[in-house]
XYZ file of C-alpha atoms in Angstrom:
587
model
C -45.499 71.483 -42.827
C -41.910 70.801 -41.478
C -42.843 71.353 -38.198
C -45.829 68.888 -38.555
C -43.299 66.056 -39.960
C -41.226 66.974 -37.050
C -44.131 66.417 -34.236
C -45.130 63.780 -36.079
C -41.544 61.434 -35.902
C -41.854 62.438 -32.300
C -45.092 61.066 -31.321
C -44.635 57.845 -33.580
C -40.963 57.742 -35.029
C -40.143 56.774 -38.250
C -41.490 55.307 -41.240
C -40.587 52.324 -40.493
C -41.873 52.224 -37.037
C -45.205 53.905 -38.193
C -45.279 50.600 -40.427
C -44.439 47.982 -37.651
C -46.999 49.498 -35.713
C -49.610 49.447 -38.203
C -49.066 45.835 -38.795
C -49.172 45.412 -35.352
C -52.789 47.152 -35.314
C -53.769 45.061 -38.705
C -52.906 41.741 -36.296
C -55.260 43.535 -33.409
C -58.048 43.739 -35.910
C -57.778 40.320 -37.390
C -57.498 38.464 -33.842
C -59.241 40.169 -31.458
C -61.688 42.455 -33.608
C -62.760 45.959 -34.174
C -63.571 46.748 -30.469
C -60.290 45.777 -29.201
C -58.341 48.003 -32.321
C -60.605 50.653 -31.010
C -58.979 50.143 -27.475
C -54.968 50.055 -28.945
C -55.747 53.316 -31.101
C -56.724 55.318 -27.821
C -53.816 53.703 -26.258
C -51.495 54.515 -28.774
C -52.376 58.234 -28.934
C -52.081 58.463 -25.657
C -48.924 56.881 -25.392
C -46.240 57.381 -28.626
C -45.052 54.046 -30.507
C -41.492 53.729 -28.563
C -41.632 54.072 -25.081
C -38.079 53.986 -25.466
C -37.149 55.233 -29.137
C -34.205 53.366 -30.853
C -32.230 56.809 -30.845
C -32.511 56.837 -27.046
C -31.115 53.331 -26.591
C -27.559 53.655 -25.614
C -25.025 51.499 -28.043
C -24.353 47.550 -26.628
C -21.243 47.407 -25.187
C -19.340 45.794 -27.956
C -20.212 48.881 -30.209
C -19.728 51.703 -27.744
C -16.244 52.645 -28.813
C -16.179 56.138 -27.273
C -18.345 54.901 -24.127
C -15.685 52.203 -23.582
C -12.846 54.677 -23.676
C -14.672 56.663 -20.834
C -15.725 53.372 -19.182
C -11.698 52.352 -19.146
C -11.141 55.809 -16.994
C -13.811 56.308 -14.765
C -15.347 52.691 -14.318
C -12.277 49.777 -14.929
C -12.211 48.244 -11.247
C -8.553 48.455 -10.105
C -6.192 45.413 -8.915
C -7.517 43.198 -6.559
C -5.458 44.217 -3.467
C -5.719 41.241 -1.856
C -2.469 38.647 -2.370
C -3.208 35.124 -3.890
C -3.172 32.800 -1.129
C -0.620 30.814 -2.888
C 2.529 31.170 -5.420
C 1.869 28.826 -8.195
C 3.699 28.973 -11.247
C 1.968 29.763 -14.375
C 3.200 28.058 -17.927
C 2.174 30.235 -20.137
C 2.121 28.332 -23.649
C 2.631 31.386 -26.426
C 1.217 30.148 -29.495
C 3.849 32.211 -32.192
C 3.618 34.307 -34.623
C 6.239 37.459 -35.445
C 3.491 40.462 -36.082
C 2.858 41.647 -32.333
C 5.227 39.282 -30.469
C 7.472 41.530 -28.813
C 4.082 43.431 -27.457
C 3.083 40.240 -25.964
C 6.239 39.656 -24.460
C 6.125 42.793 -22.894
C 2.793 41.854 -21.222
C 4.726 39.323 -20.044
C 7.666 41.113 -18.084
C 5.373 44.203 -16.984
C 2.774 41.132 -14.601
C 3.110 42.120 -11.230
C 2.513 38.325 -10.240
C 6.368 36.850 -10.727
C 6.053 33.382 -10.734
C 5.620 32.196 -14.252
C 7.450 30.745 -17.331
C 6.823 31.442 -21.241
C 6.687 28.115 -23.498
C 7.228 29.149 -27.091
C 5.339 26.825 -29.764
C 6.084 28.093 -33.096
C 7.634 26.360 -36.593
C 10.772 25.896 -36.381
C 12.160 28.305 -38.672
C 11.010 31.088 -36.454
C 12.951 29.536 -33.267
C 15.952 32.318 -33.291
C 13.340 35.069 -34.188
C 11.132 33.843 -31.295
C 14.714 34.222 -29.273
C 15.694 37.041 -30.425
C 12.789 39.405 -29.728
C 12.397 37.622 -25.757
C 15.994 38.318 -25.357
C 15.503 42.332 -26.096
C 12.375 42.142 -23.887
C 13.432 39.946 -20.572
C 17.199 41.542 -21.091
C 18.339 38.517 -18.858
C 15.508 38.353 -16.769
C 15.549 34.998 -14.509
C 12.449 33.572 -16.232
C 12.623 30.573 -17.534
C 11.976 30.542 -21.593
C 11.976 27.888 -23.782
C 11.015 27.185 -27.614
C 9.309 24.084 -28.786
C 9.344 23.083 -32.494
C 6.219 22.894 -34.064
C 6.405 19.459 -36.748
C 3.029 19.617 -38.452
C 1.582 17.861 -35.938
C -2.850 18.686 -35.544
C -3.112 20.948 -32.946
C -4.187 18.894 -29.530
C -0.794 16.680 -30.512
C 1.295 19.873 -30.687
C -0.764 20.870 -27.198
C 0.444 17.186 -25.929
C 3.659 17.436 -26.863
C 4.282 21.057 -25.331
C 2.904 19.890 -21.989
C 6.179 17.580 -21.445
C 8.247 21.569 -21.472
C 5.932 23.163 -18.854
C 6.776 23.263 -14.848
C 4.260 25.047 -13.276
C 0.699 24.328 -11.613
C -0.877 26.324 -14.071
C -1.377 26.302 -17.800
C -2.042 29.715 -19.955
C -2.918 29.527 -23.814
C -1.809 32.976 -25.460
C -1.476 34.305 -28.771
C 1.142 36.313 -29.939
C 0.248 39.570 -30.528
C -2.457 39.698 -27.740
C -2.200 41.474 -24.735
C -2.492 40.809 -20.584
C -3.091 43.338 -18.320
C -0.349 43.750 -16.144
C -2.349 42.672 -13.089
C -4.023 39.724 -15.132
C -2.590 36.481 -13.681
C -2.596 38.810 -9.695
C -6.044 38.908 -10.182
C -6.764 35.429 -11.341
C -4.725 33.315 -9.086
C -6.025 35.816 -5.959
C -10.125 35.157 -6.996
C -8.624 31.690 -7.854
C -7.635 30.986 -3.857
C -10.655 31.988 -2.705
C -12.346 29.561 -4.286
C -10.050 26.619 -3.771
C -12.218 23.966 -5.860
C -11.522 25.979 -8.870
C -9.526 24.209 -11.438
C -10.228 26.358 -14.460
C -10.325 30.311 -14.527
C -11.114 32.817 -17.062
C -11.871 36.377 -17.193
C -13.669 38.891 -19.645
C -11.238 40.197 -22.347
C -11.914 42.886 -25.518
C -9.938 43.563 -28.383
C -7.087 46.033 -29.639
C -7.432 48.362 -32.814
C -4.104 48.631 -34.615
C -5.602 51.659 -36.864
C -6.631 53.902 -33.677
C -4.566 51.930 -30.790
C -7.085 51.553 -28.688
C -9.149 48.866 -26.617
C -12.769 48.175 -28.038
C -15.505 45.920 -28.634
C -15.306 44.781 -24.680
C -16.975 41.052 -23.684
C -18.133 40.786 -20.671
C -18.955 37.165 -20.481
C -21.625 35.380 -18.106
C -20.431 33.101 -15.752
C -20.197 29.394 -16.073
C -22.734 28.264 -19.125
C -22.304 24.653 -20.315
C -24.961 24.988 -22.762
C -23.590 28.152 -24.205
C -19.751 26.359 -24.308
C -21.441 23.598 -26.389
C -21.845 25.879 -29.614
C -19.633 28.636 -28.776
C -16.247 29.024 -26.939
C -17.485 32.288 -25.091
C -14.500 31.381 -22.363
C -11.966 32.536 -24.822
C -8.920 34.072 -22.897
C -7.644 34.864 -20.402
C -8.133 31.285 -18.939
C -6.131 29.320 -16.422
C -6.473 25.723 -16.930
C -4.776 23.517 -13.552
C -2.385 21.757 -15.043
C -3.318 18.240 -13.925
C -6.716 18.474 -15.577
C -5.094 19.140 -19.053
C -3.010 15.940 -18.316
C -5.746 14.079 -17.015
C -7.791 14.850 -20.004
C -5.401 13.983 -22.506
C -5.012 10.672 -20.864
C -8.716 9.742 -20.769
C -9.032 11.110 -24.465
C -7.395 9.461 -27.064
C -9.385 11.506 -29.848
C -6.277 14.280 -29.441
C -6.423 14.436 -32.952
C -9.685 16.501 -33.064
C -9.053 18.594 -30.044
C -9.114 22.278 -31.311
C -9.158 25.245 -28.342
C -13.012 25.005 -28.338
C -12.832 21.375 -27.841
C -9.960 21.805 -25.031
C -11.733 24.300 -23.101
C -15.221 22.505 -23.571
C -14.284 19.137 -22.141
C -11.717 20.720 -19.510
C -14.758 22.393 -17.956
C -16.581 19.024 -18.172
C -13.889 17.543 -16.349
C -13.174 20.450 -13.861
C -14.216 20.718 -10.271
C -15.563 23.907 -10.589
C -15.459 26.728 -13.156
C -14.573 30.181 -11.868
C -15.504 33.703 -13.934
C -13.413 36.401 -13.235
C -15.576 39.040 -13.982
C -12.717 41.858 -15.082
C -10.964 42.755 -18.782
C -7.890 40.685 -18.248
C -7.088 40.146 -21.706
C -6.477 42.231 -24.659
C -6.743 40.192 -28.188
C -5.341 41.788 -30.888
C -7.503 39.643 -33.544
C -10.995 38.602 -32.873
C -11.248 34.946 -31.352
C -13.876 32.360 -29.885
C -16.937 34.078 -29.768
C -16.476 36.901 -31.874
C -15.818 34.304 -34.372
C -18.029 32.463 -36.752
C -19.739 30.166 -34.419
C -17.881 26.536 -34.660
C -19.268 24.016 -33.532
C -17.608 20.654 -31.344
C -16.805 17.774 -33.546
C -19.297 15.388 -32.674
C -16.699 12.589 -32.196
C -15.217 14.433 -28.873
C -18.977 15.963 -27.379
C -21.816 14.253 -28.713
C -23.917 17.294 -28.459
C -26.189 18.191 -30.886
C -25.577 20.742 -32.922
C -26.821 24.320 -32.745
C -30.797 24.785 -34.699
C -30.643 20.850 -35.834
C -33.689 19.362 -34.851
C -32.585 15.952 -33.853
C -29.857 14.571 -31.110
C -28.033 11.285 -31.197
C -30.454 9.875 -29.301
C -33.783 10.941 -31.072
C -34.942 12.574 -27.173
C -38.049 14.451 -28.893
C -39.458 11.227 -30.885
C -40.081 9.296 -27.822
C -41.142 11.925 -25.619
C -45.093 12.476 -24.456
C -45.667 16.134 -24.029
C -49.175 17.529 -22.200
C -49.745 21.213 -23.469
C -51.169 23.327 -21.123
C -53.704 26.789 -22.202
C -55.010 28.705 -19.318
C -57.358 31.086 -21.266
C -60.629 32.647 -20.632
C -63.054 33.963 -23.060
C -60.960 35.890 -26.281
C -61.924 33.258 -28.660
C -60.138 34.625 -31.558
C -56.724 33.906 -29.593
C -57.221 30.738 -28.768
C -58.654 29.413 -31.751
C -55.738 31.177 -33.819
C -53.487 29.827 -31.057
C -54.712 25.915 -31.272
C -54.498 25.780 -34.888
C -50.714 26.796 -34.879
C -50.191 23.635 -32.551
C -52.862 21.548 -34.751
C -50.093 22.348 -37.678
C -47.164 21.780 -35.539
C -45.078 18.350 -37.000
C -43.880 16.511 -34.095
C -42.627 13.011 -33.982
C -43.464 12.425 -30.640
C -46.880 12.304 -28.455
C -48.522 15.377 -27.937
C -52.026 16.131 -26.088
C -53.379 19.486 -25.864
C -55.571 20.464 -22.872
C -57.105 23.662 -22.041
C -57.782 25.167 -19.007
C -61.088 27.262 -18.441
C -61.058 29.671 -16.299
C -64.459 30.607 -16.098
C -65.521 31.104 -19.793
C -69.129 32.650 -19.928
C -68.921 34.118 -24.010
C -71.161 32.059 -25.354
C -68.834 31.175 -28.075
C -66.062 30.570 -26.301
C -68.480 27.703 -24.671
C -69.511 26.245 -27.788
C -66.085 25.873 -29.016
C -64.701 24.509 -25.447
C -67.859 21.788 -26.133
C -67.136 20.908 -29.624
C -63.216 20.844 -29.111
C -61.408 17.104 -29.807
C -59.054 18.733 -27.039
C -58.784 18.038 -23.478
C -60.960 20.633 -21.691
C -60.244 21.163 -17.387
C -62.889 24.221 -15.736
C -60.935 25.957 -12.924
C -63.284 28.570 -12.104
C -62.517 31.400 -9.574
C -60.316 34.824 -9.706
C -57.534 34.438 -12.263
C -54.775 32.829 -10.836
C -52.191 31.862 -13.433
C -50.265 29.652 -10.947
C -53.201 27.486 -9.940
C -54.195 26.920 -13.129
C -50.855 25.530 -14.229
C -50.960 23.466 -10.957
C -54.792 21.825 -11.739
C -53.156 21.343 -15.301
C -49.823 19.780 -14.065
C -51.931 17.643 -11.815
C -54.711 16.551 -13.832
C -52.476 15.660 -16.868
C -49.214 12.892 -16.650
C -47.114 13.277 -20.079
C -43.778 13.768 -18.892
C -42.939 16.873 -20.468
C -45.054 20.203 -19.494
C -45.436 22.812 -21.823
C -47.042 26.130 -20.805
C -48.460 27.895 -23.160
C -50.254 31.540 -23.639
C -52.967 31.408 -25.371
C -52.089 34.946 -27.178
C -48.716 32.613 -28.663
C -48.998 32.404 -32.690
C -46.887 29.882 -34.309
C -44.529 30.678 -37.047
C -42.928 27.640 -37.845
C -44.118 24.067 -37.809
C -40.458 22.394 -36.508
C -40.623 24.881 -33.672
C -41.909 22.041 -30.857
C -39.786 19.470 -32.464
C -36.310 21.640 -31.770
C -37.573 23.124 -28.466
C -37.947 19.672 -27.219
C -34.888 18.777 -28.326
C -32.800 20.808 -25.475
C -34.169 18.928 -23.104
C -32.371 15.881 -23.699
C -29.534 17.232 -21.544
C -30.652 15.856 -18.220
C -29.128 19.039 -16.175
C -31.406 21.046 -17.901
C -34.824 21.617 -16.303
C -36.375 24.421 -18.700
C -36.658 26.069 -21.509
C -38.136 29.002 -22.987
C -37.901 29.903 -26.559
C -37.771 33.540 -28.269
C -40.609 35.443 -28.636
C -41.203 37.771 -31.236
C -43.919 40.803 -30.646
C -45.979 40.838 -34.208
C -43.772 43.632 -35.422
C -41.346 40.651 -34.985
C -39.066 42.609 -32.819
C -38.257 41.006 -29.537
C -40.134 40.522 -26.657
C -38.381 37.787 -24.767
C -35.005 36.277 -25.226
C -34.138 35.143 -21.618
C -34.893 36.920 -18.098
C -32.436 39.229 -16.552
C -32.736 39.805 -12.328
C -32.300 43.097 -11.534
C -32.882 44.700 -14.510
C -35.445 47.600 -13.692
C -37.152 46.537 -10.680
C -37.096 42.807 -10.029
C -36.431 41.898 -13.630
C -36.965 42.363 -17.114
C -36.627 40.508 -20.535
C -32.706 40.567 -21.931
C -32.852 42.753 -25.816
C -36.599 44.139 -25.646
C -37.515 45.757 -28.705
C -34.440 44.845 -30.136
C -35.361 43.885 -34.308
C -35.391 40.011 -34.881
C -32.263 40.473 -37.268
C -30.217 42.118 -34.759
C -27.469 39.240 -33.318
C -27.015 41.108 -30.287
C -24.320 41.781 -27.708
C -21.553 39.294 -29.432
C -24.251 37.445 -30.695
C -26.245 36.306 -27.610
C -29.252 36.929 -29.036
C -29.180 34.212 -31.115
C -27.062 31.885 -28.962
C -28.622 28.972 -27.154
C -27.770 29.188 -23.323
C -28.425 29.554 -19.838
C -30.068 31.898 -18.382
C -31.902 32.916 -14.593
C -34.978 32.565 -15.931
C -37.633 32.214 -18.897
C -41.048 33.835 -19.427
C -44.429 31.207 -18.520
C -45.810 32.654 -21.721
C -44.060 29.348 -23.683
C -42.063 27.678 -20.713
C -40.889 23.870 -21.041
C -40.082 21.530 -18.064
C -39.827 18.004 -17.137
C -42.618 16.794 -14.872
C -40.666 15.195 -12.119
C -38.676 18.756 -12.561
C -41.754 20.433 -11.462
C -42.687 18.354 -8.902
C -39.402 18.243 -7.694
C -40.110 22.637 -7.135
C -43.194 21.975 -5.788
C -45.165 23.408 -8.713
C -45.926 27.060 -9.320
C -46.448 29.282 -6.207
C -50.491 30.266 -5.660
C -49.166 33.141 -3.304
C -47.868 34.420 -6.529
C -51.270 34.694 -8.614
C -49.826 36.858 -11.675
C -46.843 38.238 -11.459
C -43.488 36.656 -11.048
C -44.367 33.294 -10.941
C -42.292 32.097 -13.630
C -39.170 33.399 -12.375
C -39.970 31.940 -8.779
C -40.257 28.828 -10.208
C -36.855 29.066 -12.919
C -35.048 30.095 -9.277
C -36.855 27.406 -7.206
C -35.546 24.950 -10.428
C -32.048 26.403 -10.147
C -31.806 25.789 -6.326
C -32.339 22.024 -6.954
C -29.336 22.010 -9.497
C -31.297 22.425 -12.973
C -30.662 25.620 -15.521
C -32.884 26.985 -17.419
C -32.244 27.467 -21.163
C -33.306 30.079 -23.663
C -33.689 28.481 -27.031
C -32.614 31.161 -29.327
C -32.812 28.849 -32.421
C -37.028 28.647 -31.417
C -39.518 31.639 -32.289
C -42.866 32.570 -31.837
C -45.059 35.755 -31.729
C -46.951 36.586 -28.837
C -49.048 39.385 -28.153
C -47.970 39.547 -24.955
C -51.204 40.429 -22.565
C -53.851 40.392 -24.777
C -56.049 38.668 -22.298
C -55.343 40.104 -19.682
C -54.782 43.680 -18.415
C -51.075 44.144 -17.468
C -50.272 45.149 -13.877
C -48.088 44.429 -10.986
C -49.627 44.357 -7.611
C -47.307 45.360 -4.838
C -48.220 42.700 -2.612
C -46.782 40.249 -5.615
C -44.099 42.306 -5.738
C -43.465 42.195 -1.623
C -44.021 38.527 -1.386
C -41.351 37.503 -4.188
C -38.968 39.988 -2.399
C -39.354 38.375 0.874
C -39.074 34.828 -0.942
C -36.063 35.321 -3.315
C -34.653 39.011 -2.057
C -33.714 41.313 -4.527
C -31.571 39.872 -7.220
C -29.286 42.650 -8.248
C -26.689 39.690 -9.275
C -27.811 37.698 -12.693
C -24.651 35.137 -12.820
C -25.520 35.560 -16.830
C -25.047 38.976 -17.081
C -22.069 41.417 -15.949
C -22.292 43.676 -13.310
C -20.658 45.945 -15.757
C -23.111 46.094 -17.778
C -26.779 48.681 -17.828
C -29.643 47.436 -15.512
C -31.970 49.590 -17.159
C -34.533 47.986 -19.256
C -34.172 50.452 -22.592
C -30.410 49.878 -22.522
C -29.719 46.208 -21.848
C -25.835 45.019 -22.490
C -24.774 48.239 -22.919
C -22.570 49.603 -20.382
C -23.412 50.198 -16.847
C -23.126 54.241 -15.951
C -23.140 54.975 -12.357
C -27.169 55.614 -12.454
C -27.290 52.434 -14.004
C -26.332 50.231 -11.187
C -28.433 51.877 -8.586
């Protein structure tokens, strides 16, 4: 009997897995009927539940404590050996406190870049502590130190007034008690003059345990993400800001009172010339900031974005916006009724037509219904091509929002159109996806990763619905390469602007062409975590990738082994997504 339990957890895992994918085979029978459960079971036994099993999925990075340690050893890339191209001077403004201080200090002395000064801010009754421990450190050292009294002031005034103290080009917000690497501001300033438009740096960091003394919970952050900045400060440290901008800023702002180090580093990149991500563990906090905090969000008074899952902007974008909903489907009645009368329930304050495009219907039901249907019906007959049909759609339709839409795509929420809408009312943004949910409810799509497996693959799949993910990404609006077309938003002079969807791509990545083609004309592309649906994923159609598909996007777009959204030191393998990259991992 043990050995049949045994067997049994192998072929279909636990009980709670046996129960997702039962209610996964109840949702087969109810939508698509007893032939198609038929078709699933065979499947099923065929192949077991998991094709990757939750106890094969390797820890996310951020949880990995042992895999970090050996990831420090063998994997930590070394100094960059090449000299910065210039000498600046560094202010490095320590924000004090006693526990820790003297470590920091020591980060200080042991840089192997010279050229910078320490600022003290601290009360004022901690001055000759402050003192005391830099003078046992530096032990007469030539660098220049100074204290500034803290007065009670909010903290962008105390920023201000500590800004008058500092001499160099560069400005570097630290913590007592956190760590630098010793190469940390080598590194920095070198990537920093090879890219000479680059007024604000910052690099990945991770944290130090005081109970075992060692580094853990590693971020490695995605490069520039304005979207992502707006609800969470993900730059955290180590960041460089040019000194000018911070001046600059504070005398085009005179809202200092509500600046906070989210706010600073949110409208400093707004203001920089460019944004540069150092991709390498620079930084060592010794309590959890930014990110790994309880998501803050801007004060409204300094950004004017809208705040994180709030369905409504300043502005009101979604009210006054005209939005043409677009079905390719064929035949599978079940799905498409089930799938229209999730948007009939949908409450959205703006305009919204729904039109659905035939391609090639002949189930005599499926005719009846596209005959009898208040809804905007457009035949494209011919083979299945999903990229023409979107085109005939886009063309024959003229809201100016686009939504594509599966017609295997169950609603779950009746705000959901309402607050995907809603990101578009940033102008640089171009689309948007939302998260989709398998009808186990774990995830099928939270964002498109290049290079993960072959071309690319779909960032936490299989990953539960409750799981945050890798310091909370999962369910953190922000940019990323690209966005499934099962539920894809877009702006119609966006898509014109690409030049549609690409017919040479009939099935297979044509929705990340067309999220790359948007990027190239300076749009992102935004995953909506705060948005969910279910979808079935394939249920009309048989899944396969034809190698001629697969050849064609190659020769268009190469192959994307670099995702600016996700770290090269991090897995490319589809069962083990943020978790970190082994040496097989990168091939």
């Amino acid at each position: 009997m043990a050995g049949r339990y045994r067997t049994f957890k192998r072929l279909w895992g636990t009980r709670a897995q046996f129960g997702s994918m039962a209610r996964k085979a109840f949702g087969v029978l109810l939508t698509e009927g007893p032939a198609k459960l038929l078709k699933y079971g065979r499947h099923k036994l065929r192949h077991p539940y998991l094709k990757f099993d939750e106890t094969d999925k390797r820890l996310t990075a951020d949880l990995d404590v042992d895999g970090y340690q050996r990831w420090i050893q063998l994997c930590e890339p070394p100094p960059v050996p090449v000299e910065p191209v210039k000498q600046p001077t560094v202010s490095v403004l320590l924000l004090w406190g006693p526990a820790h201080g003297e470590k920091t200090f020591k980060s200080l002395v042991n840089q192997s870049y010279r050229h910078w000064e320490v600022i003290v801010v601290g009360r004022s009754d901690s001055e000759e502590d402050a003192m005391s421990v830099w003078e046992s450190v530096a032990q007469g050292s030539g660098w220049r130190y100074e204290y500034v009294a803290s007065a009670g002031r909010p903290w962008g005034q105390e920023l201000q007034y500590a800004l008058a103290s500092i001499q160099g080009e560069w400005i570097a917000l630290v913590h007592a008690g956190d760590e630098l690497a010793p190469y940390a501001f080598w590194n920095m300033l070198a990537h920093g003059g090879q890219n000479p438009q680059a007024d604000l740096l910052y690099s990945d960091d991770d944290l130090l345990d005081d109970a075992s003394n060692r580094r853990v919970s590693p971020f490695f952050k995605p490069d520039y993400s304005p979207v992502m900045l707006q609800h969470v400060n993900y730059v955290g440290h180590l960041c460089l800001y040019e000194a000018d901008l911070i001046r600059r800023l504070f005398e085009g702002n005179p809202q200092e009172d509500h600046l906070d180090e989210h706010s600073l580093t949110y409208l400093a990149a707004k203001a920089a010339r460019s944004v540069l991500h150092i991709p390498e563990i620079l930084y060592h906090a010794r309590h959890a900031c930014g990110i790994r905090l309880e998501r803050a969000e801007l004060p409204p008074v300094i950004t004017g974005v809208r705040r994180a899952g709030s369905t409504a902007t300043a502005d009101g974008y979604a009210d006054r916006t005209s939005i043409d909903i677009l079905i390719p489907t064929r035949d599978r009645l079940p799905l498409l009724v089930k799938c229209i009368e999730g948007l009939e329930s949908t409450e959205f304050r703006g305009k919204v037509s729904i039109t659905i495009l035939d391609n090639g219907s002949v189930d005599k039901g499926t005719i009846g219904y596209l005959r009898k249907t208040p809804h905007s019906v457009i035949s494209v007959p011919g083979s299945f091509n999903f990229s023409h049909l979107v085109n005939e759609g886009v063309r024959q339709t003229s809201s100016e929002v686009i939504l594509l839409l599966n017609n295997d795509v169950e609603v779950t929420n009746p705000t959901w159109l309402q607050t995907l809408v809603e990101h578009l009312s940033t102008p640089a943004v171009g689309v948007v996806g939302p998260k989709l949910l398998y009808p186990d409810f774990r995830v099928q799509h939270a964002g498109i990763i290049l290079g993960l497996g072959d071309i690319a693959g779909h960032a936490f799949w299989l990953s539960e619905r409750c799981f945050d993910g890798y310091h909370g990404l999962l369910k953190i609006t922000r940019e990323v390469s690209a966005v499934t077309g099962a539920c894809m938003l877009t702006r119609r002079s966006v898509f014109q602007e690409a030049g549609g969807f690409r017919e040479d791509l009939p099935v297979n990545f044509n929705d990340i062409a067309y999220c790359l083609t948007v990027w190239q004309k300076g749009h992102s592309v935004v995953y909506a975590a705060d948005t969910e649906l279910v979808h079935l994923e394939s249920a009309s159609r048989t899944p396969r990738v034809y190698p001629s598909e697969r050849e064609r996007f190659i020769h268009l777009f190469g192959r994307r082994q670099y995702d600016a959204f996700y770290s090269p030191h991090l897995s490319r393998q589809p069962a083990h997504t943020y978790a970190l990259a082994l040496d097989s991992d990168k091939a």
